[in-house]
PDB file of C-alpha atoms in Angstrom:
ATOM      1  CA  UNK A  21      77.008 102.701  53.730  1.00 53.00           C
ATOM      2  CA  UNK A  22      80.218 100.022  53.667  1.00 52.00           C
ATOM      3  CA  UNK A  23      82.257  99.907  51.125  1.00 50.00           C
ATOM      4  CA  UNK A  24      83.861  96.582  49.922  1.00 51.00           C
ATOM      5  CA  UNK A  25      87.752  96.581  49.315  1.00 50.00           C
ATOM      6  CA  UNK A  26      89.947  93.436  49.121  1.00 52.00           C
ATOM      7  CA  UNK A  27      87.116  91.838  51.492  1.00 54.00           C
ATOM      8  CA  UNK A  28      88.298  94.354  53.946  1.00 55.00           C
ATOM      9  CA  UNK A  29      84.753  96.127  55.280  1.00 56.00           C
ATOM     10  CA  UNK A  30      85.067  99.599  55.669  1.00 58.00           C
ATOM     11  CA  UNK A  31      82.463 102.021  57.398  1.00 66.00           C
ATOM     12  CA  UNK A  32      81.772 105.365  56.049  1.00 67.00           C
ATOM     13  CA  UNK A  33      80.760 107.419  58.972  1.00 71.00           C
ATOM     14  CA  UNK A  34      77.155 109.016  58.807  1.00 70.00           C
ATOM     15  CA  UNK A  35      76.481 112.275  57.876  1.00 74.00           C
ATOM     16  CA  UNK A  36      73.664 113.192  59.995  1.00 75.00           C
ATOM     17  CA  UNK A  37      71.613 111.240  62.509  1.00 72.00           C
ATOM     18  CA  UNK A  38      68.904 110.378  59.996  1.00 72.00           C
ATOM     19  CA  UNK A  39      71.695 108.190  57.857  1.00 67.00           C
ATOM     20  CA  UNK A  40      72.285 106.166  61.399  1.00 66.00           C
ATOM     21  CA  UNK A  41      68.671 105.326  61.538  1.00 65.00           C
ATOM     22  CA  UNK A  42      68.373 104.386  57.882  1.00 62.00           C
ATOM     23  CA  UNK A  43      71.372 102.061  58.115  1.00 54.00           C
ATOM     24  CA  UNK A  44      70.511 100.251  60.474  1.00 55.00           C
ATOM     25  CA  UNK A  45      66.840  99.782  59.006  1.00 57.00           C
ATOM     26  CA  UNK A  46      68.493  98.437  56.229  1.00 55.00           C
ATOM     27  CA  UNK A  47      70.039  95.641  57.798  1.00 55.00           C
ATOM     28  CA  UNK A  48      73.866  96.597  56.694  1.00 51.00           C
ATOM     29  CA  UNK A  49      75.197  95.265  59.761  1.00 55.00           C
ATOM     30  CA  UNK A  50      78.041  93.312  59.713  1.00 57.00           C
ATOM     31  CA  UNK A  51      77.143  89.234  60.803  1.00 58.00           C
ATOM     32  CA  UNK A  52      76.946  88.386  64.443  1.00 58.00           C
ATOM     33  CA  UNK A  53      80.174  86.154  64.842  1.00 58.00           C
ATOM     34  CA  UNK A  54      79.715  83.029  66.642  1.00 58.00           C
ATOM     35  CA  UNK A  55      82.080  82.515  69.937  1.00 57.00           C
ATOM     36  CA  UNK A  56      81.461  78.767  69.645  1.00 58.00           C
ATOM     37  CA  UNK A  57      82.857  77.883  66.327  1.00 60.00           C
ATOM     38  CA  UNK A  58      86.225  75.715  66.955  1.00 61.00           C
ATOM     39  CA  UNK A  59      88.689  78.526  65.449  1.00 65.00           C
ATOM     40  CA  UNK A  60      87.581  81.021  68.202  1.00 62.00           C
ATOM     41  CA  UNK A  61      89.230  80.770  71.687  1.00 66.00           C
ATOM     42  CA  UNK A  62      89.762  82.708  74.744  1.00 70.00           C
ATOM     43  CA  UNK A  63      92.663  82.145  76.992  1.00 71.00           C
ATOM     44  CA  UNK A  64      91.576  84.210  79.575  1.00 78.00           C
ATOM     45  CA  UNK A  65      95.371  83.449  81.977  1.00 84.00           C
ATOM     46  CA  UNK A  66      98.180  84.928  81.769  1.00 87.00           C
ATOM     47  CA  UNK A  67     100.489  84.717  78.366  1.00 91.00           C
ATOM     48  CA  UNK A  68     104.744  84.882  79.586  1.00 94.00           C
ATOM     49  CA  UNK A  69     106.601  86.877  77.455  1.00 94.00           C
ATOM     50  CA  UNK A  70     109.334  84.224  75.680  1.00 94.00           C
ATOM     51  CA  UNK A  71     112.729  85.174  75.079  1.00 92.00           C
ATOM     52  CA  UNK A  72     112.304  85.909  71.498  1.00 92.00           C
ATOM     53  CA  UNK A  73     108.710  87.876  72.176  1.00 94.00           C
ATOM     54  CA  UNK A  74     110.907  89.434  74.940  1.00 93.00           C
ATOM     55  CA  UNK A  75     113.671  90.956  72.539  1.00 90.00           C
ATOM     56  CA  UNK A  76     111.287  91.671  69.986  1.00 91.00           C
ATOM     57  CA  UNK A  77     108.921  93.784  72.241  1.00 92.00           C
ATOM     58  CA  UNK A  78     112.859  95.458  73.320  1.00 90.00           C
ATOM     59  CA  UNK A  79     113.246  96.393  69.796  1.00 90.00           C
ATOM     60  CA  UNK A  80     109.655  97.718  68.463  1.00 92.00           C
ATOM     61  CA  UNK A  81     109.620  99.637  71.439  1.00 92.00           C
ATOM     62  CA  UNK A  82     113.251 100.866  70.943  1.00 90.00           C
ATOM     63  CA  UNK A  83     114.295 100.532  74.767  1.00 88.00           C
ATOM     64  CA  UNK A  84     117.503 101.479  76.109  1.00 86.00           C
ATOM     65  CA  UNK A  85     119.164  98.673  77.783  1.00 84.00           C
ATOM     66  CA  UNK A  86     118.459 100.562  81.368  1.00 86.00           C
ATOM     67  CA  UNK A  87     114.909 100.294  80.187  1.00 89.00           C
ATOM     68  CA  UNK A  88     114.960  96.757  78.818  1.00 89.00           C
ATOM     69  CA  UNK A  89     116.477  95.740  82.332  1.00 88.00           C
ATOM     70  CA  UNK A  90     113.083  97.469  83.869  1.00 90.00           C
ATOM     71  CA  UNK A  91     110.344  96.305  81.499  1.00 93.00           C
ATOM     72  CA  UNK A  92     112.184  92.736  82.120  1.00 91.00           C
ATOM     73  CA  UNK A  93     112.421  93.353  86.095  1.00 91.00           C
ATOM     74  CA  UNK A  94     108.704  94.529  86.470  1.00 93.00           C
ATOM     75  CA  UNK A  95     107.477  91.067  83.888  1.00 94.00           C
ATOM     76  CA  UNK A  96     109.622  89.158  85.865  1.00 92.00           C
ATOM     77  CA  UNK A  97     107.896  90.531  89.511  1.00 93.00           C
ATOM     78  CA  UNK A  98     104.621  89.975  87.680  1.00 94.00           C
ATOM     79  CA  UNK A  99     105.489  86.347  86.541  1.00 93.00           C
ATOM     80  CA  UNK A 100     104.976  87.134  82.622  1.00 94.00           C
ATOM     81  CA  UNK A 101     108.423  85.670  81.702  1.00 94.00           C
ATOM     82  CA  UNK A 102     108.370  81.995  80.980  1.00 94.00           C
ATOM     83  CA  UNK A 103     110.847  80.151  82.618  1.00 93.00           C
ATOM     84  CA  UNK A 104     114.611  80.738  81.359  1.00 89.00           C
ATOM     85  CA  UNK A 105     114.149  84.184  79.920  1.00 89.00           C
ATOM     86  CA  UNK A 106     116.438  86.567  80.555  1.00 85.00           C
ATOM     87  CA  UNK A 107     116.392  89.808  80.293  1.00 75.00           C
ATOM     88  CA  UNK A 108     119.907  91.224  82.226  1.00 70.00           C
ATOM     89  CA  UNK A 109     121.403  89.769  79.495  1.00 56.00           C
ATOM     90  CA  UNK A 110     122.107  93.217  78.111  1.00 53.00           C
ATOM     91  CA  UNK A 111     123.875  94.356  81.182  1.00 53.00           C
ATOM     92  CA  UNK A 112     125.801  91.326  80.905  1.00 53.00           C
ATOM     93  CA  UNK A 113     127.557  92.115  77.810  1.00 57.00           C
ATOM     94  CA  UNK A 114     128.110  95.369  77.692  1.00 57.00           C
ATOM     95  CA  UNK A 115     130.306  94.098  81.302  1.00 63.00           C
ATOM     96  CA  UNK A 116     132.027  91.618  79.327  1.00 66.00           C
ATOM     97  CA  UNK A 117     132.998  93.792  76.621  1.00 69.00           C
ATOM     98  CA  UNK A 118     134.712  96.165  79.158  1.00 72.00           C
ATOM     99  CA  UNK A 119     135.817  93.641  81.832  1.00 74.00           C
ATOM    100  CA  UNK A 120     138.589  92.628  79.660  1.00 79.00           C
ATOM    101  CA  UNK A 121     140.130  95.879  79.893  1.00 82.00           C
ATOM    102  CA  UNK A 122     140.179  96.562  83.324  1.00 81.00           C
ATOM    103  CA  UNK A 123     142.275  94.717  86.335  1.00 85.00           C
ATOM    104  CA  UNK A 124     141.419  94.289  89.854  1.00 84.00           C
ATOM    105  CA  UNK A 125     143.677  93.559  92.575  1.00 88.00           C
ATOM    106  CA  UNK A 126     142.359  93.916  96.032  1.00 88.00           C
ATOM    107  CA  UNK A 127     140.383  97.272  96.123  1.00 86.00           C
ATOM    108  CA  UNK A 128     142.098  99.110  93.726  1.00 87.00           C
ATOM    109  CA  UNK A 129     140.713  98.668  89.783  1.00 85.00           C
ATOM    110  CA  UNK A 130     142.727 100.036  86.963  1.00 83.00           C
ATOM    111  CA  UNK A 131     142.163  99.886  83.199  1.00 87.00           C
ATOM    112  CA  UNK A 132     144.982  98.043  81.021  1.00 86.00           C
ATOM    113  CA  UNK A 133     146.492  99.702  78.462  1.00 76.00           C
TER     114      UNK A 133
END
């Protein structure tokens, strides 16, 4: 049995083994599509991971910055970023937003009050 809602096609699960063989008897099968027609491809290579699909993928996944610097590392290693993403821009930041209070002189850092 399928039920029709909003063109969505929805399967109600059988309830014994006999409804399987009926339904398919029937012919309620949903049509075969065909891999040729022009709006069907397969890009079989490699996608990169942009900088926007980058942050976004940060985000839903809710990283931590250590862990958006090791999803980025291990694309990166596997050549998934396209050229010009970054992704230790998070690192970055956060050391610019603190290098302004600290001071270096030879070996000795101190914060500035």
């Amino acid at each position: 049995m399928i039920l029709y809602i909003n063109f969505i096609f929805l399967r109600v699960p059988p309830s014994s083994l006999d409804d399987i063989r009926s339904d398919s008897e029937d012919g309620d099968t949903l049509p075969h599509q065909d891999e040729s027609r022009s709006d069907f491809s397969v890009d079989e290579g490699p996608q990169p991971f942009s900088q926007s699909e980058l942050n976004d993928l940060v985000r839903d996944l809710g990283l931590s910055k250590d862990g958006a610097e090791f999803l980025g590392s291990r694309l990166k290693n596997k050549n998934l970023l396209t050229p010009g993403t970054s992704f230790s821009w998070y690192r970055r930041h956060r050391e610019k937003e603190f290098t302004q209070c600290f001071s270096k002189e030879g070996n000795l850092v101190f914060r500035i009050s």
